[in-house]
Amino acid sequence: MTNETVEKGRIEEALGKYNLSINDEDVKAAVKKIITEKVHENDTPEVKQFLMGSVELTTLKTTDSDESVMAFTERVNQFDEQYPTLPHVATICVYPRFARTVAETLEVEDVEIACVSGSFPSSQALIEVKTVETALAIKDGATEIDMVLSVGAFLSGDYETVCDEIQQMKEACGDHKMKVILETGCLKTASNIKTASLLAMYSGADYIKTSTGKLEPAATPEAAYVMCQAIKEYYDETGIQIGFKPAGGLNSVMDALIYYTIVKEVLGEKWLTNQWFRMGTSRLANMLLSEVVGEEVKFF
């Protein structure tokens, strides 16, 4: 029996513990019910303040430079001085080449430095290239890594490659947290999203994340609901708590409240900390801040 056959058997055994036959219409109905009945309960200043502290302030532009990323990071430093009673963002998220710039500029404690690594956003590179990029990002100061699942391999049914790459990337991360981006818009069905979520967690993800934000559709409440269900079932099965991060397409405070409510309803209070619930966005930080202070603010 080959190693590949053994690994395939292990993956099938792991997936066999979960129900993967999910009806997309049932998911839509469940999400609609949560939004209709529960979101209004969370439309409070306290929740909006919490959400500010869950933001992963993100700049992933072709035009990013050392100067622009330094200025971006300085805003986080200045926020802590200007709004000392409000929670600062959870994370600054950049390309790996800017990890050192952020690390040398950031003065606020407890703000993580996340780097998108492993040939973001396509993940179409040799695994050797992906792991080296990851190791270099960490060497330069990254404290968290966001990688993209090999979507093409997944859709081809090559789960062994998907799992092996995630495991190798996690080894390159060492003790640092790793988020696996599923690119849910490409996965199409609830069943695929749940399967990908479970494979990522099984292979060592510390968080699962909806999207890169570079493709449409990006995050959707339906994808979030399925991912949170997978996290809950995985936790019930293994006792391992996995974080959740919606990213891409978070365009309004209401979007943030919807994702918060889904996490609260599906996963419960244990996940409502900025360690376990993050939101990848830039525009949302100003919107949340404006709502909290009661006037329009364009700080970030």
PDB file of C-alpha atoms in Angstrom:
ATOM      1  CA  MET A   1       0.000   0.000   0.000  1.00  0.00           C
ATOM      2  CA  THR A   2       1.465   3.375  -1.047  1.00  0.00           C
ATOM      3  CA  ASN A   3       1.685   6.446   1.181  1.00  0.00           C
ATOM      4  CA  GLU A   4      -0.735   8.181  -1.174  1.00  0.00           C
ATOM      5  CA  THR A   5      -3.299   5.396  -0.708  1.00  0.00           C
ATOM      6  CA  VAL A   6      -2.887   5.541   3.062  1.00  0.00           C
ATOM      7  CA  GLU A   7      -3.351   9.317   3.095  1.00  0.00           C
ATOM      8  CA  LYS A   8      -6.393   9.073   0.823  1.00  0.00           C
ATOM      9  CA  GLY A   9      -7.884   6.563   3.245  1.00  0.00           C
ATOM     10  CA  ARG A  10      -7.221   8.867   6.209  1.00  0.00           C
ATOM     11  CA  ILE A  11      -8.876  11.801   4.462  1.00  0.00           C
ATOM     12  CA  GLU A  12     -11.922   9.719   3.535  1.00  0.00           C
ATOM     13  CA  GLU A  13     -12.154   8.494   7.122  1.00  0.00           C
ATOM     14  CA  ALA A  14     -11.927  12.053   8.477  1.00  0.00           C
ATOM     15  CA  LEU A  15     -14.611  13.364   6.097  1.00  0.00           C
ATOM     16  CA  GLY A  16     -16.790  10.327   6.788  1.00  0.00           C
ATOM     17  CA  LYS A  17     -17.519  11.632  10.288  1.00  0.00           C
ATOM     18  CA  TYR A  18     -19.502  14.575   8.909  1.00  0.00           C
ATOM     19  CA  ASN A  19     -22.649  15.093   6.872  1.00  0.00           C
ATOM     20  CA  LEU A  20     -21.587  16.611   3.550  1.00  0.00           C
ATOM     21  CA  SER A  21     -24.979  16.302   1.844  1.00  0.00           C
ATOM     22  CA  ILE A  22     -26.133  19.854   2.406  1.00  0.00           C
ATOM     23  CA  ASN A  23     -28.974  21.456   0.505  1.00  0.00           C
ATOM     24  CA  ASP A  24     -28.171  24.963  -0.735  1.00  0.00           C
ATOM     25  CA  GLU A  25     -31.794  26.075  -0.434  1.00  0.00           C
ATOM     26  CA  ASP A  26     -31.887  24.959   3.210  1.00  0.00           C
ATOM     27  CA  VAL A  27     -28.763  27.038   3.872  1.00  0.00           C
ATOM     28  CA  LYS A  28     -30.358  30.109   2.263  1.00  0.00           C
ATOM     29  CA  ALA A  29     -33.492  29.637   4.360  1.00  0.00           C
ATOM     30  CA  ALA A  30     -31.500  29.262   7.592  1.00  0.00           C
ATOM     31  CA  VAL A  31     -29.466  32.407   6.842  1.00  0.00           C
ATOM     32  CA  LYS A  32     -32.582  34.395   5.950  1.00  0.00           C
ATOM     33  CA  LYS A  33     -34.152  33.370   9.271  1.00  0.00           C
ATOM     34  CA  ILE A  34     -31.067  34.470  11.248  1.00  0.00           C
ATOM     35  CA  ILE A  35     -30.899  37.815   9.432  1.00  0.00           C
ATOM     36  CA  THR A  36     -34.629  38.491   9.823  1.00  0.00           C
ATOM     37  CA  GLU A  37     -34.958  37.441  13.455  1.00  0.00           C
ATOM     38  CA  LYS A  38     -31.594  38.062  15.117  1.00  0.00           C
ATOM     39  CA  VAL A  39     -29.481  40.801  13.500  1.00  0.00           C
ATOM     40  CA  HIS A  40     -31.457  43.673  15.020  1.00  0.00           C
ATOM     41  CA  GLU A  41     -30.554  42.423  18.540  1.00  0.00           C
ATOM     42  CA  ASN A  42     -26.883  43.024  17.772  1.00  0.00           C
ATOM     43  CA  ASP A  43     -27.258  46.481  16.225  1.00  0.00           C
ATOM     44  CA  THR A  44     -25.779  48.175  19.302  1.00  0.00           C
ATOM     45  CA  PRO A  45     -22.853  50.531  20.020  1.00  0.00           C
ATOM     46  CA  GLU A  46     -21.192  47.797  22.096  1.00  0.00           C
ATOM     47  CA  VAL A  47     -21.216  45.283  19.233  1.00  0.00           C
ATOM     48  CA  LYS A  48     -19.936  47.875  16.756  1.00  0.00           C
ATOM     49  CA  GLN A  49     -17.116  48.714  19.141  1.00  0.00           C
ATOM     50  CA  PHE A  50     -16.274  45.006  19.449  1.00  0.00           C
ATOM     51  CA  LEU A  51     -16.292  44.666  15.655  1.00  0.00           C
ATOM     52  CA  MET A  52     -13.768  47.498  15.347  1.00  0.00           C
ATOM     53  CA  GLY A  53     -11.404  45.389  17.436  1.00  0.00           C
ATOM     54  CA  SER A  54     -11.920  42.405  15.113  1.00  0.00           C
ATOM     55  CA  VAL A  55     -10.925  44.227  11.918  1.00  0.00           C
ATOM     56  CA  GLU A  56      -7.884  43.034   9.998  1.00  0.00           C
ATOM     57  CA  LEU A  57      -6.915  46.331   8.389  1.00  0.00           C
ATOM     58  CA  THR A  58      -5.847  45.252   4.926  1.00  0.00           C
ATOM     59  CA  THR A  59      -3.893  46.751   2.043  1.00  0.00           C
ATOM     60  CA  LEU A  60      -3.254  44.388  -0.855  1.00  0.00           C
ATOM     61  CA  LYS A  61      -2.844  46.715  -3.818  1.00  0.00           C
ATOM     62  CA  THR A  62      -0.557  46.561  -6.825  1.00  0.00           C
ATOM     63  CA  THR A  63       0.416  50.130  -5.949  1.00  0.00           C
ATOM     64  CA  ASP A  64       1.509  49.348  -2.349  1.00  0.00           C
ATOM     65  CA  SER A  65       4.997  50.606  -1.520  1.00  0.00           C
ATOM     66  CA  ASP A  66       7.198  50.837   1.570  1.00  0.00           C
ATOM     67  CA  GLU A  67       6.090  54.450   1.933  1.00  0.00           C
ATOM     68  CA  SER A  68       2.356  53.744   1.612  1.00  0.00           C
ATOM     69  CA  VAL A  69       2.492  50.737   3.956  1.00  0.00           C
ATOM     70  CA  MET A  70       4.478  52.753   6.505  1.00  0.00           C
ATOM     71  CA  ALA A  71       1.837  55.509   6.395  1.00  0.00           C
ATOM     72  CA  PHE A  72      -0.895  52.849   6.647  1.00  0.00           C
ATOM     73  CA  THR A  73       0.748  51.416   9.767  1.00  0.00           C
ATOM     74  CA  GLU A  74       1.266  54.866  11.281  1.00  0.00           C
ATOM     75  CA  ARG A  75      -2.497  55.387  11.216  1.00  0.00           C
ATOM     76  CA  VAL A  76      -2.847  52.415  13.572  1.00  0.00           C
ATOM     77  CA  ASN A  77      -0.259  53.988  15.887  1.00  0.00           C
ATOM     78  CA  GLN A  78      -2.080  57.329  15.756  1.00  0.00           C
ATOM     79  CA  PHE A  79      -5.475  55.710  16.357  1.00  0.00           C
ATOM     80  CA  ASP A  80      -4.274  54.329  19.674  1.00  0.00           C
ATOM     81  CA  GLU A  81      -3.264  57.848  20.726  1.00  0.00           C
ATOM     82  CA  GLN A  82      -6.362  59.614  19.376  1.00  0.00           C
ATOM     83  CA  TYR A  83      -8.976  57.085  20.548  1.00  0.00           C
ATOM     84  CA  PRO A  84      -7.451  55.528  23.697  1.00  0.00           C
ATOM     85  CA  THR A  85     -10.817  54.255  24.969  1.00  0.00           C
ATOM     86  CA  LEU A  86     -11.684  52.377  21.758  1.00  0.00           C
ATOM     87  CA  PRO A  87     -10.303  48.977  20.746  1.00  0.00           C
ATOM     88  CA  HIS A  88      -7.564  49.124  18.113  1.00  0.00           C
ATOM     89  CA  VAL A  89      -7.712  46.872  15.066  1.00  0.00           C
ATOM     90  CA  ALA A  90      -6.764  43.232  15.549  1.00  0.00           C
ATOM     91  CA  THR A  91      -4.351  42.951  12.645  1.00  0.00           C
ATOM     92  CA  ILE A  92      -2.564  44.697   9.816  1.00  0.00           C
ATOM     93  CA  CYS A  93      -2.612  42.493   6.701  1.00  0.00           C
ATOM     94  CA  VAL A  94      -0.096  43.062   3.862  1.00  0.00           C
ATOM     95  CA  TYR A  95       1.932  41.301   1.206  1.00  0.00           C
ATOM     96  CA  PRO A  96       5.033  39.444   2.510  1.00  0.00           C
ATOM     97  CA  ARG A  97       7.494  41.967   1.098  1.00  0.00           C
ATOM     98  CA  PHE A  98       6.079  44.543   3.548  1.00  0.00           C
ATOM     99  CA  ALA A  99       6.260  42.446   6.730  1.00  0.00           C
ATOM    100  CA  ARG A 100       9.489  44.126   7.822  1.00  0.00           C
ATOM    101  CA  THR A 101       8.091  47.608   7.074  1.00  0.00           C
ATOM    102  CA  VAL A 102       5.066  46.974   9.299  1.00  0.00           C
ATOM    103  CA  ALA A 103       7.151  45.330  12.032  1.00  0.00           C
ATOM    104  CA  GLU A 104       9.549  48.287  12.157  1.00  0.00           C
ATOM    105  CA  THR A 105       6.761  50.904  12.096  1.00  0.00           C
ATOM    106  CA  LEU A 106       4.093  49.374  14.350  1.00  0.00           C
ATOM    107  CA  GLU A 107       4.185  50.653  17.931  1.00  0.00           C
ATOM    108  CA  VAL A 108       0.878  49.304  19.273  1.00  0.00           C
ATOM    109  CA  GLU A 109       1.033  46.109  21.312  1.00  0.00           C
ATOM    110  CA  ASP A 110      -1.279  43.189  20.523  1.00  0.00           C
ATOM    111  CA  VAL A 111      -1.786  44.100  16.850  1.00  0.00           C
ATOM    112  CA  GLU A 112      -0.902  41.076  14.727  1.00  0.00           C
ATOM    113  CA  ILE A 113       1.011  41.323  11.443  1.00  0.00           C
ATOM    114  CA  ALA A 114      -0.599  39.038   8.875  1.00  0.00           C
ATOM    115  CA  CYS A 115       0.885  38.293   5.475  1.00  0.00           C
ATOM    116  CA  VAL A 116      -0.925  36.732   2.538  1.00  0.00           C
ATOM    117  CA  SER A 117       1.531  34.073   1.428  1.00  0.00           C
ATOM    118  CA  GLY A 118       1.902  31.155  -0.935  1.00  0.00           C
ATOM    119  CA  SER A 119       1.329  32.878  -4.282  1.00  0.00           C
ATOM    120  CA  PHE A 120      -1.693  34.926  -3.202  1.00  0.00           C
ATOM    121  CA  PRO A 121      -4.358  35.166  -4.578  1.00  0.00           C
ATOM    122  CA  SER A 122      -4.193  32.267  -7.067  1.00  0.00           C
ATOM    123  CA  SER A 123      -2.112  29.788  -5.028  1.00  0.00           C
ATOM    124  CA  GLN A 124      -0.735  28.636  -8.383  1.00  0.00           C
ATOM    125  CA  ALA A 125       2.919  28.167  -7.492  1.00  0.00           C
ATOM    126  CA  LEU A 126       5.148  25.241  -6.606  1.00  0.00           C
ATOM    127  CA  ILE A 127       4.814  24.261  -2.953  1.00  0.00           C
ATOM    128  CA  GLU A 128       8.548  24.900  -2.492  1.00  0.00           C
ATOM    129  CA  VAL A 129       7.998  28.528  -3.531  1.00  0.00           C
ATOM    130  CA  LYS A 130       4.991  28.845  -1.234  1.00  0.00           C
ATOM    131  CA  THR A 131       6.800  27.553   1.847  1.00  0.00           C
ATOM    132  CA  VAL A 132       9.899  29.686   1.236  1.00  0.00           C
ATOM    133  CA  GLU A 133       7.751  32.813   0.846  1.00  0.00           C
ATOM    134  CA  THR A 134       6.022  31.926   4.117  1.00  0.00           C
ATOM    135  CA  ALA A 135       9.265  31.327   6.013  1.00  0.00           C
ATOM    136  CA  LEU A 136      10.681  34.650   4.753  1.00  0.00           C
ATOM    137  CA  ALA A 137       7.523  36.536   5.776  1.00  0.00           C
ATOM    138  CA  ILE A 138       7.782  35.153   9.304  1.00  0.00           C
ATOM    139  CA  LYS A 139      11.510  35.917   9.436  1.00  0.00           C
ATOM    140  CA  ASP A 140      10.676  39.540   8.527  1.00  0.00           C
ATOM    141  CA  GLY A 141       8.103  39.901  11.310  1.00  0.00           C
ATOM    142  CA  ALA A 142       4.810  38.336  10.216  1.00  0.00           C
ATOM    143  CA  THR A 143       2.968  36.858  13.187  1.00  0.00           C
ATOM    144  CA  GLU A 144       0.177  35.255  11.119  1.00  0.00           C
ATOM    145  CA  ILE A 145      -0.021  33.789   7.619  1.00  0.00           C
ATOM    146  CA  ASP A 146      -3.042  33.777   5.281  1.00  0.00           C
ATOM    147  CA  MET A 147      -2.726  31.133   2.559  1.00  0.00           C
ATOM    148  CA  VAL A 148      -5.100  30.187  -0.266  1.00  0.00           C
ATOM    149  CA  LEU A 149      -6.335  26.629  -0.615  1.00  0.00           C
ATOM    150  CA  SER A 150      -5.396  25.042  -3.949  1.00  0.00           C
ATOM    151  CA  VAL A 151      -8.851  25.479  -5.436  1.00  0.00           C
ATOM    152  CA  GLY A 152      -8.044  23.804  -8.751  1.00  0.00           C
ATOM    153  CA  ALA A 153      -6.789  20.662  -7.014  1.00  0.00           C
ATOM    154  CA  PHE A 154      -9.845  20.660  -4.745  1.00  0.00           C
ATOM    155  CA  LEU A 155     -12.302  20.940  -7.630  1.00  0.00           C
ATOM    156  CA  SER A 156     -10.453  18.114  -9.408  1.00  0.00           C
ATOM    157  CA  GLY A 157     -11.014  15.904  -6.359  1.00  0.00           C
ATOM    158  CA  ASP A 158      -7.304  15.831  -5.508  1.00  0.00           C
ATOM    159  CA  TYR A 159      -7.792  16.189  -1.766  1.00  0.00           C
ATOM    160  CA  GLU A 160      -4.384  14.662  -0.997  1.00  0.00           C
ATOM    161  CA  THR A 161      -2.573  17.579  -2.686  1.00  0.00           C
ATOM    162  CA  VAL A 162      -4.872  20.084  -0.959  1.00  0.00           C
ATOM    163  CA  CYS A 163      -4.139  18.594   2.471  1.00  0.00           C
ATOM    164  CA  ASP A 164      -0.429  18.055   1.851  1.00  0.00           C
ATOM    165  CA  GLU A 165       0.096  21.690   0.820  1.00  0.00           C
ATOM    166  CA  ILE A 166      -1.767  23.004   3.864  1.00  0.00           C
ATOM    167  CA  GLN A 167       0.294  20.736   6.132  1.00  0.00           C
ATOM    168  CA  GLN A 168       3.562  21.889   4.564  1.00  0.00           C
ATOM    169  CA  MET A 169       2.525  25.534   4.862  1.00  0.00           C
ATOM    170  CA  LYS A 170       1.621  24.987   8.522  1.00  0.00           C
ATOM    171  CA  GLU A 171       5.058  23.452   9.119  1.00  0.00           C
ATOM    172  CA  ALA A 172       6.627  26.560   7.566  1.00  0.00           C
ATOM    173  CA  CYS A 173       4.543  28.697   9.953  1.00  0.00           C
ATOM    174  CA  GLY A 174       5.784  26.872  13.018  1.00  0.00           C
ATOM    175  CA  ASP A 175       4.032  28.269  16.091  1.00  0.00           C
ATOM    176  CA  HIS A 176       2.476  31.145  14.142  1.00  0.00           C
ATOM    177  CA  LYS A 177      -1.235  31.099  13.332  1.00  0.00           C
ATOM    178  CA  MET A 178      -2.297  30.194   9.810  1.00  0.00           C
ATOM    179  CA  LYS A 179      -5.543  31.059   8.043  1.00  0.00           C
ATOM    180  CA  VAL A 180      -6.673  29.023   5.045  1.00  0.00           C
ATOM    181  CA  ILE A 181      -8.644  31.019   2.460  1.00  0.00           C
ATOM    182  CA  LEU A 182     -11.217  28.795   0.744  1.00  0.00           C
ATOM    183  CA  GLU A 183     -12.206  31.228  -2.038  1.00  0.00           C
ATOM    184  CA  THR A 184     -15.798  30.166  -1.498  1.00  0.00           C
ATOM    185  CA  GLY A 185     -17.094  31.937  -4.623  1.00  0.00           C
ATOM    186  CA  CYS A 186     -15.205  29.374  -6.716  1.00  0.00           C
ATOM    187  CA  LEU A 187     -16.487  26.400  -4.704  1.00  0.00           C
ATOM    188  CA  LYS A 188     -20.104  27.112  -5.725  1.00  0.00           C
ATOM    189  CA  THR A 189     -21.992  24.665  -3.458  1.00  0.00           C
ATOM    190  CA  ALA A 190     -22.551  24.405   0.274  1.00  0.00           C
ATOM    191  CA  SER A 191     -21.302  20.813   0.165  1.00  0.00           C
ATOM    192  CA  ASN A 192     -18.017  21.895  -1.422  1.00  0.00           C
ATOM    193  CA  ILE A 193     -17.590  24.719   1.092  1.00  0.00           C
ATOM    194  CA  LYS A 194     -18.131  22.362   4.014  1.00  0.00           C
ATOM    195  CA  THR A 195     -15.758  19.755   2.561  1.00  0.00           C
ATOM    196  CA  ALA A 196     -13.044  22.371   1.968  1.00  0.00           C
ATOM    197  CA  SER A 197     -13.540  23.746   5.495  1.00  0.00           C
ATOM    198  CA  LEU A 198     -13.074  20.298   7.017  1.00  0.00           C
ATOM    199  CA  LEU A 199     -10.021  19.502   4.885  1.00  0.00           C
ATOM    200  CA  ALA A 200      -8.402  22.801   5.915  1.00  0.00           C
ATOM    201  CA  MET A 201      -9.053  22.208   9.618  1.00  0.00           C
ATOM    202  CA  TYR A 202      -7.985  18.556   9.399  1.00  0.00           C
ATOM    203  CA  SER A 203      -4.702  19.677   7.802  1.00  0.00           C
ATOM    204  CA  GLY A 204      -3.751  22.272  10.405  1.00  0.00           C
ATOM    205  CA  ALA A 205      -5.603  25.560   9.754  1.00  0.00           C
ATOM    206  CA  ASP A 206      -5.963  27.769  12.825  1.00  0.00           C
ATOM    207  CA  TYR A 207      -8.618  29.839  11.029  1.00  0.00           C
ATOM    208  CA  ILE A 208     -10.698  29.371   7.928  1.00  0.00           C
ATOM    209  CA  LYS A 209     -11.356  32.438   5.798  1.00  0.00           C
ATOM    210  CA  THR A 210     -13.950  32.968   3.085  1.00  0.00           C
ATOM    211  CA  SER A 211     -12.187  34.795   0.293  1.00  0.00           C
ATOM    212  CA  THR A 212      -9.189  36.646  -1.086  1.00  0.00           C
ATOM    213  CA  GLY A 213     -11.347  39.640  -2.001  1.00  0.00           C
ATOM    214  CA  LYS A 214      -9.848  39.469  -5.497  1.00  0.00           C
ATOM    215  CA  LEU A 215     -12.658  37.421  -7.094  1.00  0.00           C
ATOM    216  CA  GLU A 216     -16.443  37.730  -7.167  1.00  0.00           C
ATOM    217  CA  PRO A 217     -18.483  36.595  -5.379  1.00  0.00           C
ATOM    218  CA  ALA A 218     -16.368  37.099  -2.263  1.00  0.00           C
ATOM    219  CA  ALA A 219     -17.741  36.511   1.244  1.00  0.00           C
ATOM    220  CA  THR A 220     -21.450  35.694   1.483  1.00  0.00           C
ATOM    221  CA  PRO A 221     -23.588  35.034   4.560  1.00  0.00           C
ATOM    222  CA  GLU A 222     -24.440  31.596   3.171  1.00  0.00           C
ATOM    223  CA  ALA A 223     -20.766  30.609   2.886  1.00  0.00           C
ATOM    224  CA  ALA A 224     -20.151  31.963   6.387  1.00  0.00           C
ATOM    225  CA  TYR A 225     -23.028  29.917   7.768  1.00  0.00           C
ATOM    226  CA  VAL A 226     -21.699  26.680   6.233  1.00  0.00           C
ATOM    227  CA  MET A 227     -18.146  27.390   7.416  1.00  0.00           C
ATOM    228  CA  CYS A 228     -19.326  28.119  10.951  1.00  0.00           C
ATOM    229  CA  GLN A 229     -21.372  24.900  10.961  1.00  0.00           C
ATOM    230  CA  ALA A 230     -18.230  23.019   9.905  1.00  0.00           C
ATOM    231  CA  ILE A 231     -16.183  24.716  12.657  1.00  0.00           C
ATOM    232  CA  LYS A 232     -18.806  23.761  15.259  1.00  0.00           C
ATOM    233  CA  GLU A 233     -18.988  20.136  14.144  1.00  0.00           C
ATOM    234  CA  TYR A 234     -15.191  19.900  14.000  1.00  0.00           C
ATOM    235  CA  TYR A 235     -14.963  21.353  17.524  1.00  0.00           C
ATOM    236  CA  ASP A 236     -17.608  18.891  18.802  1.00  0.00           C
ATOM    237  CA  GLU A 237     -15.677  16.010  17.191  1.00  0.00           C
ATOM    238  CA  THR A 238     -12.107  16.983  18.128  1.00  0.00           C
ATOM    239  CA  GLY A 239     -12.253  19.613  20.882  1.00  0.00           C
ATOM    240  CA  ILE A 240     -10.085  21.881  18.688  1.00  0.00           C
ATOM    241  CA  GLN A 241     -11.330  25.471  18.372  1.00  0.00           C
ATOM    242  CA  ILE A 242     -10.823  27.053  14.940  1.00  0.00           C
ATOM    243  CA  GLY A 243     -11.247  30.756  14.167  1.00  0.00           C
ATOM    244  CA  PHE A 244     -13.381  32.287  11.415  1.00  0.00           C
ATOM    245  CA  LYS A 245     -12.646  35.225   9.114  1.00  0.00           C
ATOM    246  CA  PRO A 246     -15.003  36.632   6.480  1.00  0.00           C
ATOM    247  CA  ALA A 247     -13.150  38.789   3.943  1.00  0.00           C
ATOM    248  CA  GLY A 248     -13.971  40.458   0.648  1.00  0.00           C
ATOM    249  CA  GLY A 249     -17.254  42.216   0.004  1.00  0.00           C
ATOM    250  CA  LEU A 250     -17.720  43.585   3.523  1.00  0.00           C
ATOM    251  CA  ASN A 251     -19.076  46.927   2.379  1.00  0.00           C
ATOM    252  CA  SER A 252     -21.299  48.134   5.205  1.00  0.00           C
ATOM    253  CA  VAL A 253     -21.790  48.040   8.958  1.00  0.00           C
ATOM    254  CA  MET A 254     -24.837  45.854   8.322  1.00  0.00           C
ATOM    255  CA  ASP A 255     -22.605  43.307   6.555  1.00  0.00           C
ATOM    256  CA  ALA A 256     -20.416  43.178   9.677  1.00  0.00           C
ATOM    257  CA  LEU A 257     -23.460  42.774  11.937  1.00  0.00           C
ATOM    258  CA  ILE A 258     -24.745  39.906   9.783  1.00  0.00           C
ATOM    259  CA  TYR A 259     -21.452  38.000  10.056  1.00  0.00           C
ATOM    260  CA  TYR A 260     -21.269  38.701  13.797  1.00  0.00           C
ATOM    261  CA  THR A 261     -24.814  37.363  14.211  1.00  0.00           C
ATOM    262  CA  ILE A 262     -24.092  34.200  12.218  1.00  0.00           C
ATOM    263  CA  VAL A 263     -21.053  33.483  14.396  1.00  0.00           C
ATOM    264  CA  LYS A 264     -23.061  34.167  17.557  1.00  0.00           C
ATOM    265  CA  GLU A 265     -25.998  31.971  16.520  1.00  0.00           C
ATOM    266  CA  VAL A 266     -24.013  29.045  15.075  1.00  0.00           C
ATOM    267  CA  LEU A 267     -20.861  29.017  17.211  1.00  0.00           C
ATOM    268  CA  GLY A 268     -21.868  30.900  20.341  1.00  0.00           C
ATOM    269  CA  GLU A 269     -20.238  33.353  22.743  1.00  0.00           C
ATOM    270  CA  LYS A 270     -16.972  31.406  22.908  1.00  0.00           C
ATOM    271  CA  TRP A 271     -16.107  32.640  19.405  1.00  0.00           C
ATOM    272  CA  LEU A 272     -17.020  36.276  20.056  1.00  0.00           C
ATOM    273  CA  THR A 273     -13.513  37.506  20.789  1.00  0.00           C
ATOM    274  CA  ASN A 274     -11.061  39.102  18.402  1.00  0.00           C
ATOM    275  CA  GLN A 275      -8.904  36.007  18.744  1.00  0.00           C
ATOM    276  CA  TRP A 276     -11.506  33.757  17.124  1.00  0.00           C
ATOM    277  CA  PHE A 277     -13.503  36.166  14.960  1.00  0.00           C
ATOM    278  CA  ARG A 278     -11.782  38.474  12.483  1.00  0.00           C
ATOM    279  CA  MET A 279     -12.972  40.516   9.506  1.00  0.00           C
ATOM    280  CA  GLY A 280     -10.719  41.261   6.540  1.00  0.00           C
ATOM    281  CA  THR A 281     -11.478  44.773   5.303  1.00  0.00           C
ATOM    282  CA  SER A 282     -10.257  48.333   5.080  1.00  0.00           C
ATOM    283  CA  ARG A 283     -13.301  50.452   4.228  1.00  0.00           C
ATOM    284  CA  LEU A 284     -15.293  48.997   7.126  1.00  0.00           C
ATOM    285  CA  ALA A 285     -12.950  50.389   9.793  1.00  0.00           C
ATOM    286  CA  ASN A 286     -13.970  53.993   9.008  1.00  0.00           C
ATOM    287  CA  MET A 287     -17.652  53.054   8.824  1.00  0.00           C
ATOM    288  CA  LEU A 288     -17.603  51.354  12.223  1.00  0.00           C
ATOM    289  CA  LEU A 289     -15.621  54.210  13.756  1.00  0.00           C
ATOM    290  CA  SER A 290     -18.123  56.741  12.369  1.00  0.00           C
ATOM    291  CA  GLU A 291     -21.041  54.838  13.909  1.00  0.00           C
ATOM    292  CA  VAL A 292     -19.293  54.500  17.281  1.00  0.00           C
ATOM    293  CA  VAL A 293     -18.318  58.194  17.583  1.00  0.00           C
ATOM    294  CA  GLY A 294     -21.587  59.449  16.054  1.00  0.00           C
ATOM    295  CA  GLU A 295     -20.179  61.418  13.115  1.00  0.00           C
ATOM    296  CA  GLU A 296     -18.550  60.632   9.784  1.00  0.00           C
ATOM    297  CA  VAL A 297     -14.828  59.978  10.272  1.00  0.00           C
ATOM    298  CA  LYS A 298     -12.289  59.020   7.596  1.00  0.00           C
ATOM    299  CA  PHE A 299      -9.405  58.085   9.832  1.00  0.00           C
ATOM    300  CA  PHE A 300      -7.866  55.083   8.060  1.00  0.00           C
TER     301      PHE A 300
END
